[in-house]
mmCIF file of C-alpha atoms in Angstrom:
data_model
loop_
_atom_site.group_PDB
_atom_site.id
_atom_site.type_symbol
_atom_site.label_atom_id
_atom_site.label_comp_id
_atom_site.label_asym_id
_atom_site.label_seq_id
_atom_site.Cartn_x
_atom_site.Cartn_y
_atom_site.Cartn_z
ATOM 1 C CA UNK A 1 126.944 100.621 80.663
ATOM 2 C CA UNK A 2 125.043 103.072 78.872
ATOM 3 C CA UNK A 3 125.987 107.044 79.115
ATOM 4 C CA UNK A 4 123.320 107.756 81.563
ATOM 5 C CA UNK A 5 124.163 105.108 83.531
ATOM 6 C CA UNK A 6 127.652 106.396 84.186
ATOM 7 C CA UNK A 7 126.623 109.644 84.701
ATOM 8 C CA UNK A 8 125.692 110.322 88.674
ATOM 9 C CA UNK A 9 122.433 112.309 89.292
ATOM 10 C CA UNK A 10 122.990 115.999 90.080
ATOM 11 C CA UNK A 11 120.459 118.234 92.782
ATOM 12 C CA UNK A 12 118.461 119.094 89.598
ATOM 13 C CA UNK A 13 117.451 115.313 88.782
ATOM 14 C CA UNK A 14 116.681 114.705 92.227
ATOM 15 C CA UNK A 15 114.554 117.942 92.670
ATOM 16 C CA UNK A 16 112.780 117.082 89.470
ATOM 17 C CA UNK A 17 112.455 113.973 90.515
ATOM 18 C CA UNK A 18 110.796 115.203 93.738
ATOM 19 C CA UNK A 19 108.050 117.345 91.274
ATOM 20 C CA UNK A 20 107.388 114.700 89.126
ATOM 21 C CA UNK A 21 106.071 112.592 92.412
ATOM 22 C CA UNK A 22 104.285 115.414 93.598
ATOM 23 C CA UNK A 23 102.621 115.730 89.750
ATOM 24 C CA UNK A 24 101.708 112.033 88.970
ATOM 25 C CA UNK A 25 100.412 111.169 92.741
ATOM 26 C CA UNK A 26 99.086 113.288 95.694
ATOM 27 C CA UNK A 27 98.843 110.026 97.880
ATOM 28 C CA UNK A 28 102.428 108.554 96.960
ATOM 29 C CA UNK A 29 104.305 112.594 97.675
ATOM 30 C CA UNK A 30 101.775 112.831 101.119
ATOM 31 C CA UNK A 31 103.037 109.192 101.694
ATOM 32 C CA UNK A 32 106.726 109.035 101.073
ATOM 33 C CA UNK A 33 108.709 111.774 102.792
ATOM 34 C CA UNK A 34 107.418 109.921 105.892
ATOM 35 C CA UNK A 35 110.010 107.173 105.123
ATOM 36 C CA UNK A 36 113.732 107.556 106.351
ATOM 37 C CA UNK A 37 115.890 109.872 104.366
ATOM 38 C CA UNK A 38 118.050 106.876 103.316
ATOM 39 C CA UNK A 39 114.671 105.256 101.829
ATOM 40 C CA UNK A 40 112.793 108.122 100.089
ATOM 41 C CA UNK A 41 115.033 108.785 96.733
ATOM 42 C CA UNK A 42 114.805 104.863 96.117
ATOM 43 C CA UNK A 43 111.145 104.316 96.633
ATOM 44 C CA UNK A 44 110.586 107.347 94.714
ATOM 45 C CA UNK A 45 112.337 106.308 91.600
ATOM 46 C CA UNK A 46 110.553 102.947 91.669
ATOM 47 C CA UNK A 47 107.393 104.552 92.212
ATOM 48 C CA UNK A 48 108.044 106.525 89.204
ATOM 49 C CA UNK A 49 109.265 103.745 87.035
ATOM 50 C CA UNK A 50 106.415 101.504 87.610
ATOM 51 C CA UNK A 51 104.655 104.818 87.001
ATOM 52 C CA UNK A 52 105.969 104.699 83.139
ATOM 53 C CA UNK A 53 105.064 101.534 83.263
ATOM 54 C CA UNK A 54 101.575 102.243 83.881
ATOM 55 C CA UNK A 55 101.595 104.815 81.584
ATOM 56 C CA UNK A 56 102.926 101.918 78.625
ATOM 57 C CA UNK A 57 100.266 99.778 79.355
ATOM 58 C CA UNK A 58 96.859 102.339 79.498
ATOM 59 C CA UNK A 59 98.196 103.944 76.015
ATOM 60 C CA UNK A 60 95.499 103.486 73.645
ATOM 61 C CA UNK A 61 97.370 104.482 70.774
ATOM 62 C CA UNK A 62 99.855 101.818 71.420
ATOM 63 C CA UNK A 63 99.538 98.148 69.708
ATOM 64 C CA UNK A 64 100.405 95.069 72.045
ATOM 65 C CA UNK A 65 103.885 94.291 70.097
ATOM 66 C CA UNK A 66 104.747 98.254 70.821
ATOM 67 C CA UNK A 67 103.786 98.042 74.403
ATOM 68 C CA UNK A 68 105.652 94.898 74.885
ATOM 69 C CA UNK A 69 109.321 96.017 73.004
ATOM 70 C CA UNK A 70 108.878 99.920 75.125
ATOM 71 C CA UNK A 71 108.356 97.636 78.316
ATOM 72 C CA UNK A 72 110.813 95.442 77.171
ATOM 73 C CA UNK A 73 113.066 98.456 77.144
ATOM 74 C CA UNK A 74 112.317 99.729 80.099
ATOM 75 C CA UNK A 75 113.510 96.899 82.029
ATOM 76 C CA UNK A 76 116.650 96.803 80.400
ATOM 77 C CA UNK A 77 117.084 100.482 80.721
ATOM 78 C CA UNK A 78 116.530 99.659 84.325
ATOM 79 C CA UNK A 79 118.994 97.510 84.284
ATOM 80 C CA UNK A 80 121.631 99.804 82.814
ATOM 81 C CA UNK A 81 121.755 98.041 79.210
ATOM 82 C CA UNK A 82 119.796 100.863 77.539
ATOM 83 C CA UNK A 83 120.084 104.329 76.993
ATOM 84 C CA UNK A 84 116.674 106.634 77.942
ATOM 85 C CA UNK A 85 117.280 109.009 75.682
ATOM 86 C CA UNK A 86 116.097 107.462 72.780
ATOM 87 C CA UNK A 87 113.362 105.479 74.946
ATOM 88 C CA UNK A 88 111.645 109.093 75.980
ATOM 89 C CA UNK A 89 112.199 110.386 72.611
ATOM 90 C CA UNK A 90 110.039 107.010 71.015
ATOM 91 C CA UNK A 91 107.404 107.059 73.140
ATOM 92 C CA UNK A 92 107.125 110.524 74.084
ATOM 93 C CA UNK A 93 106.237 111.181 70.073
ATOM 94 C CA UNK A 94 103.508 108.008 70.358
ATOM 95 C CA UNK A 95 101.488 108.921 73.182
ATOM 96 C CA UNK A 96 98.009 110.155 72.158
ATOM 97 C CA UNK A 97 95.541 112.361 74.688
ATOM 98 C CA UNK A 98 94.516 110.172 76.682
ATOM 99 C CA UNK A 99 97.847 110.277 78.584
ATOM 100 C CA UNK A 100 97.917 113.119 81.061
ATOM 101 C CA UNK A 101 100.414 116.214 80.462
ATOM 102 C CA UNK A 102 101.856 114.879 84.029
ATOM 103 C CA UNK A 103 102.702 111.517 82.554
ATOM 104 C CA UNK A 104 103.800 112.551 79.259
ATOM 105 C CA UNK A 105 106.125 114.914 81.567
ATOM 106 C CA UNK A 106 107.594 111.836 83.311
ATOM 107 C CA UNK A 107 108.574 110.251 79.737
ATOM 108 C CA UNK A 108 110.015 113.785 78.854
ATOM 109 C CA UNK A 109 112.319 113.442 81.891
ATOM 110 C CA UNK A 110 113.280 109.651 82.371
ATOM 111 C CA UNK A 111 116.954 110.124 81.772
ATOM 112 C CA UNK A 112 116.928 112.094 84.829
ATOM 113 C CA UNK A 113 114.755 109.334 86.452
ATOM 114 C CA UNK A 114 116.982 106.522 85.298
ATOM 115 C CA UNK A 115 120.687 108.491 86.204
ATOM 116 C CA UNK A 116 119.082 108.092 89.879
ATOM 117 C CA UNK A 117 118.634 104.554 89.430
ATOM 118 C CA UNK A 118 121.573 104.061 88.217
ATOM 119 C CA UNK A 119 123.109 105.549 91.555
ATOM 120 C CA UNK A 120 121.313 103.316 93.716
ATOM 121 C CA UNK A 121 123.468 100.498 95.504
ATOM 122 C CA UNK A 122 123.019 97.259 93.512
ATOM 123 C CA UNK A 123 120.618 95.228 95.424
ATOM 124 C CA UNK A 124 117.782 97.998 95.463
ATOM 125 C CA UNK A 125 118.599 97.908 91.694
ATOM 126 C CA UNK A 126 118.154 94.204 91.512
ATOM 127 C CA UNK A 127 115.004 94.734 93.558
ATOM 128 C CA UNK A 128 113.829 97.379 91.265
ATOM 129 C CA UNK A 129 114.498 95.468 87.953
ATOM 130 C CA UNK A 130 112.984 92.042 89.365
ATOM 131 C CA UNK A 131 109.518 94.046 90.367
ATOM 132 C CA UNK A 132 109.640 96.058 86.867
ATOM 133 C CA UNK A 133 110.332 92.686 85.326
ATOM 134 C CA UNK A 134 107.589 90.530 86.512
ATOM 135 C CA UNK A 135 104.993 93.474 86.606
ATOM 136 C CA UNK A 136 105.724 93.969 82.894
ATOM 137 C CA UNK A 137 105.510 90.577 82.018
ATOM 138 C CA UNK A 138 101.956 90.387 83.763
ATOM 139 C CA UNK A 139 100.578 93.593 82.774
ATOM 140 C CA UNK A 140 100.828 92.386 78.878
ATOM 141 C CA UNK A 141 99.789 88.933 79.586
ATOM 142 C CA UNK A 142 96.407 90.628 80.887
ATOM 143 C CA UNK A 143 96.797 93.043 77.784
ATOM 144 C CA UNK A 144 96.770 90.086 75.416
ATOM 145 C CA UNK A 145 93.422 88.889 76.997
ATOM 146 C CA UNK A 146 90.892 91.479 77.383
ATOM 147 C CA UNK A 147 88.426 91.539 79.987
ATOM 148 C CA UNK A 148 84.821 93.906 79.303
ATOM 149 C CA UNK A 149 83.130 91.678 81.184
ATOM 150 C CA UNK A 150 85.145 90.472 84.392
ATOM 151 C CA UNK A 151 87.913 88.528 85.244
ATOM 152 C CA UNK A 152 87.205 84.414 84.977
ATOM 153 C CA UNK A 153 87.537 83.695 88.460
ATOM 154 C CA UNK A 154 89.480 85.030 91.801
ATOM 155 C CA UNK A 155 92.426 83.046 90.868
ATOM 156 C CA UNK A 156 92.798 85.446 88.089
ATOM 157 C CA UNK A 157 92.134 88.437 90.075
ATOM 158 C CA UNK A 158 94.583 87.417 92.435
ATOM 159 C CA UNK A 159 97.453 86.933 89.744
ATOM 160 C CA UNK A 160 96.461 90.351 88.137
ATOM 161 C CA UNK A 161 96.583 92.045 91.399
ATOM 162 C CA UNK A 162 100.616 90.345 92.199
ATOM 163 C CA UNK A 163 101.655 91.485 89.330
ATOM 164 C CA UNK A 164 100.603 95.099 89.647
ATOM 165 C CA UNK A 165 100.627 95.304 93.214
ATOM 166 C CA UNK A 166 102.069 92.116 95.306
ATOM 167 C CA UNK A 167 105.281 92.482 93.446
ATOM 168 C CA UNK A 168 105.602 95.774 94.661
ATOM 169 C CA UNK A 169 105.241 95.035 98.211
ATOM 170 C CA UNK A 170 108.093 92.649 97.497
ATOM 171 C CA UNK A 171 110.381 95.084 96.164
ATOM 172 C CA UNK A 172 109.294 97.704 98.917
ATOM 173 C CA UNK A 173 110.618 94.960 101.574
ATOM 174 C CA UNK A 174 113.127 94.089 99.779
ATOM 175 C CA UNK A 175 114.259 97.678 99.798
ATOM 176 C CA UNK A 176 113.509 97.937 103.587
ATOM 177 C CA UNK A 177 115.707 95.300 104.421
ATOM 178 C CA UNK A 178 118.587 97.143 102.818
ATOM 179 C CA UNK A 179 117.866 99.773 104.636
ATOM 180 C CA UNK A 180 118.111 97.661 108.141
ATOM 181 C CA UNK A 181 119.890 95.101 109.408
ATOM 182 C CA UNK A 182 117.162 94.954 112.286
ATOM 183 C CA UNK A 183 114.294 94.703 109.649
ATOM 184 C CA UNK A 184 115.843 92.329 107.852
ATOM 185 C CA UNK A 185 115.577 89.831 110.523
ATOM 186 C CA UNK A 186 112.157 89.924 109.549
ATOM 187 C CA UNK A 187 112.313 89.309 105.826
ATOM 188 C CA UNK A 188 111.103 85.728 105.708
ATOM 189 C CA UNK A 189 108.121 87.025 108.017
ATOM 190 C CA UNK A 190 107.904 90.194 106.009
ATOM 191 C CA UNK A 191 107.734 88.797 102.199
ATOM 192 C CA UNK A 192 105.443 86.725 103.065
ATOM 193 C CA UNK A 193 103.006 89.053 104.264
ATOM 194 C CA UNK A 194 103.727 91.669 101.597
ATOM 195 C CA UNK A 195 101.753 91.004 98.920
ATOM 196 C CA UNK A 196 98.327 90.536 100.911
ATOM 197 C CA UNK A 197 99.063 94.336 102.378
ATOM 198 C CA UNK A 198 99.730 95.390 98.273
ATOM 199 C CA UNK A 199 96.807 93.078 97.357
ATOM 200 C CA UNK A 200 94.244 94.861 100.164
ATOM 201 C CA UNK A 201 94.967 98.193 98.481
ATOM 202 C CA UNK A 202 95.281 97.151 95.036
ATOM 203 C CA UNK A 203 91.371 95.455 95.489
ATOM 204 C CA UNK A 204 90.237 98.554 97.285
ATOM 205 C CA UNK A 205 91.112 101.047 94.058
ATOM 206 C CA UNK A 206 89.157 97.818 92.056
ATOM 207 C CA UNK A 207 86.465 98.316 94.372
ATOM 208 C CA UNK A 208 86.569 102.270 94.268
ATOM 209 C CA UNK A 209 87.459 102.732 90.313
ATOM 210 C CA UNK A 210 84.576 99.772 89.510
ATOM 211 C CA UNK A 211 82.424 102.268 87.413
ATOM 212 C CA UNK A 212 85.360 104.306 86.001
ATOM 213 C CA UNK A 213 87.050 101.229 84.832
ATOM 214 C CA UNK A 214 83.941 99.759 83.485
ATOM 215 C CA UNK A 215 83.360 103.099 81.299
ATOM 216 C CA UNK A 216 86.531 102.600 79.734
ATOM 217 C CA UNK A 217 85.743 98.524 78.746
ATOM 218 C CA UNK A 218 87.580 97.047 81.527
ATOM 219 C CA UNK A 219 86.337 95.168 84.350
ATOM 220 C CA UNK A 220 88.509 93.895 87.362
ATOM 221 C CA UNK A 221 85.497 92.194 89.152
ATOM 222 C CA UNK A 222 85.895 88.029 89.287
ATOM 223 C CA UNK A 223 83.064 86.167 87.410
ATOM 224 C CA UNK A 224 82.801 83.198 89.850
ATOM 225 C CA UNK A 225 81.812 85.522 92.896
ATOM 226 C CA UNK A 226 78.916 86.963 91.214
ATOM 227 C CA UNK A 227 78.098 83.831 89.096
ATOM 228 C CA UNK A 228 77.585 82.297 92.569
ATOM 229 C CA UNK A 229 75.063 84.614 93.626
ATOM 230 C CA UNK A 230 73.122 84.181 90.415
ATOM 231 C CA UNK A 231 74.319 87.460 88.927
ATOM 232 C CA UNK A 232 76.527 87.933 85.580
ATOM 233 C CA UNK A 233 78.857 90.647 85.304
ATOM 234 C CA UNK A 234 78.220 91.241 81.346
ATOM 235 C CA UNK A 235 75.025 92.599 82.287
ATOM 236 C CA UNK A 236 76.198 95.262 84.962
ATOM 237 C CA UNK A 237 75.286 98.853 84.618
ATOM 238 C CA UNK A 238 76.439 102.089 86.483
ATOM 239 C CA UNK A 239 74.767 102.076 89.779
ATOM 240 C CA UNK A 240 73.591 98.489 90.060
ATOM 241 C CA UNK A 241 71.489 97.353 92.811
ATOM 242 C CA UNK A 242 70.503 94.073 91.695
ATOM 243 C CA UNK A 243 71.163 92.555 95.668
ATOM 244 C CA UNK A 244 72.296 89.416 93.910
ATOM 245 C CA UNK A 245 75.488 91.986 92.333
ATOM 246 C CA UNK A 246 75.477 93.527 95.947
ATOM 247 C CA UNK A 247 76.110 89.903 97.708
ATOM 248 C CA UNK A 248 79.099 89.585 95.342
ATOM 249 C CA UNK A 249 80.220 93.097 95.961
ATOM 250 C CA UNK A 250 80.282 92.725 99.797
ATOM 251 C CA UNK A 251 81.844 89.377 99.412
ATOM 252 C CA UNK A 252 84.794 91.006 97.892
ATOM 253 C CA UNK A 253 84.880 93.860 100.406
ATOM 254 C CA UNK A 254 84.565 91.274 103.113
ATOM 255 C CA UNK A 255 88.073 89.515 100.885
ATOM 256 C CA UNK A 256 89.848 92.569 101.224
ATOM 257 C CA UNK A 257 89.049 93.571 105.115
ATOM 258 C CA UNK A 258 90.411 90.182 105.512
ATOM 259 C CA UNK A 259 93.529 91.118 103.408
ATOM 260 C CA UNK A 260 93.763 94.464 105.140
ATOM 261 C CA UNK A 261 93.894 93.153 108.111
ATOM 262 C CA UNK A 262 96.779 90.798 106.947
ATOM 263 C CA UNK A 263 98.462 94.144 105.747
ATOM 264 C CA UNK A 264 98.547 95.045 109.882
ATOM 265 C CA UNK A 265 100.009 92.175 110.210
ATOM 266 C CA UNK A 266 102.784 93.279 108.238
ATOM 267 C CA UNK A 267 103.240 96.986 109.212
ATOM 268 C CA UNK A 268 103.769 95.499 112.760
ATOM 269 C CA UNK A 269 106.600 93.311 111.797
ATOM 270 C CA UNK A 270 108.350 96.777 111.692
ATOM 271 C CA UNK A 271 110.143 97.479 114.881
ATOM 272 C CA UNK A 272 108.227 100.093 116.675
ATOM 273 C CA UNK A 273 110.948 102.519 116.589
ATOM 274 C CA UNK A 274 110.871 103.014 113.064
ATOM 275 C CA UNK A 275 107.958 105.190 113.163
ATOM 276 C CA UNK A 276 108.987 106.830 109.691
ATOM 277 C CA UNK A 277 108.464 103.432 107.910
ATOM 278 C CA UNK A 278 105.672 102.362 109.661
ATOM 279 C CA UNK A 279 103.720 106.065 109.021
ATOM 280 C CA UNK A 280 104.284 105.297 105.595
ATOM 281 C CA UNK A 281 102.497 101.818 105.123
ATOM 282 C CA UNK A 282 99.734 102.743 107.763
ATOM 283 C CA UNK A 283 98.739 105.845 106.332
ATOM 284 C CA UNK A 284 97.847 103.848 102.933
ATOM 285 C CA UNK A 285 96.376 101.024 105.072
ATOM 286 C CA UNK A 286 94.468 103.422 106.773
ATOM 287 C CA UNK A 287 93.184 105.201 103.132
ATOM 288 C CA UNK A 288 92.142 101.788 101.854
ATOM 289 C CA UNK A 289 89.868 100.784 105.354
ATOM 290 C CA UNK A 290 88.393 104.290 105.431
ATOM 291 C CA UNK A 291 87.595 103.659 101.332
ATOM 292 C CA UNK A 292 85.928 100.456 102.158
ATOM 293 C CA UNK A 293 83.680 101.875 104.926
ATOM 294 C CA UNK A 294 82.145 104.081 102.547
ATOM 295 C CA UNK A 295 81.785 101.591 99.948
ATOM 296 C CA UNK A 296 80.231 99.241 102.313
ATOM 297 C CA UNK A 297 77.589 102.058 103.067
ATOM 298 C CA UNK A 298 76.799 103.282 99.560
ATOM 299 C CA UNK A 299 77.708 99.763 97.453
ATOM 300 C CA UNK A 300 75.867 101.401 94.538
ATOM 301 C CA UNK A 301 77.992 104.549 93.765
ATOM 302 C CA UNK A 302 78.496 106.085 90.536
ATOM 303 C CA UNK A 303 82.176 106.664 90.739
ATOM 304 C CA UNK A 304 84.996 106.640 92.414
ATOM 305 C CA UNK A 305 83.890 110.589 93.256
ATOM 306 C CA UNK A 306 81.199 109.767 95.064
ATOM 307 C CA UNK A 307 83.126 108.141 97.348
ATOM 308 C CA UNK A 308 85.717 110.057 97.818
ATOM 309 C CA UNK A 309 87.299 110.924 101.883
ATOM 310 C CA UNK A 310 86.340 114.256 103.255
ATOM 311 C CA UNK A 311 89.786 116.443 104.180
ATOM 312 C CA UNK A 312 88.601 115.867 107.876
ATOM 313 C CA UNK A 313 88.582 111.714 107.956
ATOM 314 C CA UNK A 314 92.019 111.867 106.306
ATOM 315 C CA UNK A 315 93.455 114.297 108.862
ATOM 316 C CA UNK A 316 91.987 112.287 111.829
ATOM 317 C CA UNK A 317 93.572 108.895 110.368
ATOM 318 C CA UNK A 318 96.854 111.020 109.726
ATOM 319 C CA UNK A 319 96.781 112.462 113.104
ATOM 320 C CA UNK A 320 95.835 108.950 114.924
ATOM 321 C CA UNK A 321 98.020 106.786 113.335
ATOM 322 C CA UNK A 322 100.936 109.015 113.519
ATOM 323 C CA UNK A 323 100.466 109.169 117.075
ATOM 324 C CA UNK A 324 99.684 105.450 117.646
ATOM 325 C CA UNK A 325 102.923 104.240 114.832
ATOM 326 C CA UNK A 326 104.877 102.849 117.979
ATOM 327 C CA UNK A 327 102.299 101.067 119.714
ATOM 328 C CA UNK A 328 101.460 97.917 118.582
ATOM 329 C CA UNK A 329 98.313 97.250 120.989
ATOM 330 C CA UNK A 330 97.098 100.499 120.055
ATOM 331 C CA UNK A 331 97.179 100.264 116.405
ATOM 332 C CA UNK A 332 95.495 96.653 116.739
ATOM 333 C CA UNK A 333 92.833 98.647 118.736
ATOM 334 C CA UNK A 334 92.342 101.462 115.874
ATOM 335 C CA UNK A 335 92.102 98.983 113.365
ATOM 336 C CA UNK A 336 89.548 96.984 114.837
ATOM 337 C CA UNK A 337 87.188 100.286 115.587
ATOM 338 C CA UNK A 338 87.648 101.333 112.001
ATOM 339 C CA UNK A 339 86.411 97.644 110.986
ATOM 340 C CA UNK A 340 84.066 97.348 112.928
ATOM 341 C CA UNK A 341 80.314 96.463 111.464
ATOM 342 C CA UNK A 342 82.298 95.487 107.807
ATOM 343 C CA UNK A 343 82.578 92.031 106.787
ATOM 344 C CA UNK A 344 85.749 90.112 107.168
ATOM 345 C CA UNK A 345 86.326 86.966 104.755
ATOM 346 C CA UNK A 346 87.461 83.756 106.618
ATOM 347 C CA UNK A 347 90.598 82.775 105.223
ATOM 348 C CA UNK A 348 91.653 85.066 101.862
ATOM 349 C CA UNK A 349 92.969 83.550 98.947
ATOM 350 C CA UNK A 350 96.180 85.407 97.701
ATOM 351 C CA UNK A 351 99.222 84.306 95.268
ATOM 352 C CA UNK A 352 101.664 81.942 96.324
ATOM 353 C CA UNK A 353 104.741 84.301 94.883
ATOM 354 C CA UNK A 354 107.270 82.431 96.412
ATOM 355 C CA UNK A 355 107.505 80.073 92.367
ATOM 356 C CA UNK A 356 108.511 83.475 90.852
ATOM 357 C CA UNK A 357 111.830 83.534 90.566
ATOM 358 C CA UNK A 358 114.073 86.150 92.940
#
């Protein structure tokens, strides 16, 4: 067991740990402190681990065999075996500009991050390690094979979007079932549900970061959908509106209503009386369905800016959904008005999960 490992977290790593949220992701600190008390310091430290994670794999400066041994670490510094010490002090002295004070403050404080983790009961551990485990895995398979101009096909998509996403729907039910005997008589229903409500928000930041993505040389977007409406991807260019790049647009909006819709699914396998938990997943459904409403209207944006929800949309869904977290009928209701006119794919086509081991 490494030293901070054995060492339990004091008020000051848990109130930094609370800033760092609140520095690395508006939506996540709005989202979180609706959970139950018992939930909120271990969804937070994942959050923030897969966080570091993130920040591994966008690093520039970093070759593929460095990303691979500092993710490498991570997950074994996860999993008590390594000290984070030395981890922050490597990195931290790699990371170029491109990674944001905010982040490079995370790496500065992951010892206080990890003695948290290290407190946590041993199957949200477990379920922490597994997610950081697989994601890592996944994020450098896609970091071996570059993609400027799209994805090969939606199979692809849908593996990239498990392993940065699905998997951590897994681990968030996983960690919900700890929490609750009475939700864990939903797990079986629960896991499999979970990664189409992390894959319908996952494709909606695709959707909404399409143009900033694409300035930086990556593209998200499947080849096969716009291949089949007679358009290729390695020609796109900011603010297409080729309607043949439009049909395969809408046709993956249409994929992740369908998803989205899935992700209801899931929220309502919740009992209704934890309203806490079931703020927390709908306000983030709610975000993603209000996203695609304005991307169905303007499918020819410039950025993710131009898109972006007025203070007033994201106090109503707030407002409504809070109100509405107990009622199933009513929720089913809201959902369906906030959907309604935007296509919904038949049947979606998400990762099987259940080969990964668990």
């Amino acid at each position: 067991m490494s030293a901070t490992s054995s060492n339990g977290p004091t008020d000051g790593d848990l109130s930094c740990q609370a800033r760092l949220l609140q520095d690395v992701s508006r939506t996540f600190a709005l989202t979180i402190p609706q959970l139950p008390h018992r939930l909120r310091w271990p969804v937070t430290n994942a959050y923030l681990l897969c966080r570091i994670a993130d920040t591994v794999e966008d690093e520039p400066a970093l070759s593929l065999a460095q990303k691979q041994a500092f993710l490498d670490r991570l997950v074994q510094m996860i999993a008590g075996r390594e000290d984070a010490t030395p981890f922050a002090r490597d990195l931290g002295s790699l990371l170029s500009s491109s990674t944001t004070e905010q982040e490079r403050d995370l790496v500065a404080n992951c010892s206080r991050v990890i003695r948290i983790t290290a407190s946590l009961r041993s199957s949200q551990r477990g379920a922490i390690v597994r997610c950081l485990r697989i994601m890592s895995g996944g994020m450098m398979e896609f970091q071996r094979n570059p993609n400027p101009v799209g994805l090969k096909d939606c199979s692809c998509l849908d593996r990239y979007c498990y392993y940065v996403a699905g998997v951590v729907g897994e681990m968030l039910t996983e960690l919900f079932c700890d929490y609750s005997a009475e939700v864990n008589k939903q797990r079986k229903g629960l896991l499999e549900l979970s990664v189409a409500y992390a894959q319908g928000l996952q494709m909606t930041n695709i959707l909404k970061d399409l143009w900033d993505d694409r300035r930086r040389g990556v593209c998200w977007l499947p080849r096969d959908v716009f291949r089949a409406s007679g358009f290729e991807l390695d020609r796109l260019s900011p603010g297409e509106a080729d309607p043949r790049f439009l049909d395969g647009f809408l046709e993956l909006v249409a994929i992740t209503v369908r998803l989205l819709r899935d992700g209801l699914r899931y929220v309502l396998l919740i009992p209704a009386h934890e309203a806490g938990l079931r703020r927390y997943l709908l306000w983030s459904l709610g975000l993603s369905v209000l996203t695609l409403r304005r991307l169905y209207r303007t499918p020819s944006f410039m950025s993710g800016r131009n898109i972006r929800l007025s203070r007033l949309s994201v106090l109503a869904l707030i407002v409504l959904s809070s109100v509405l977290a107990r009622s199933d009928s009513a929720l089913k209701f809201l959902f369906k008005a906030v959907t309604r006119g935007l296509p919904v794919a038949a049947q979606p086509q998400t990762v099987n999960s259940l080969h990964i081991e668990r």
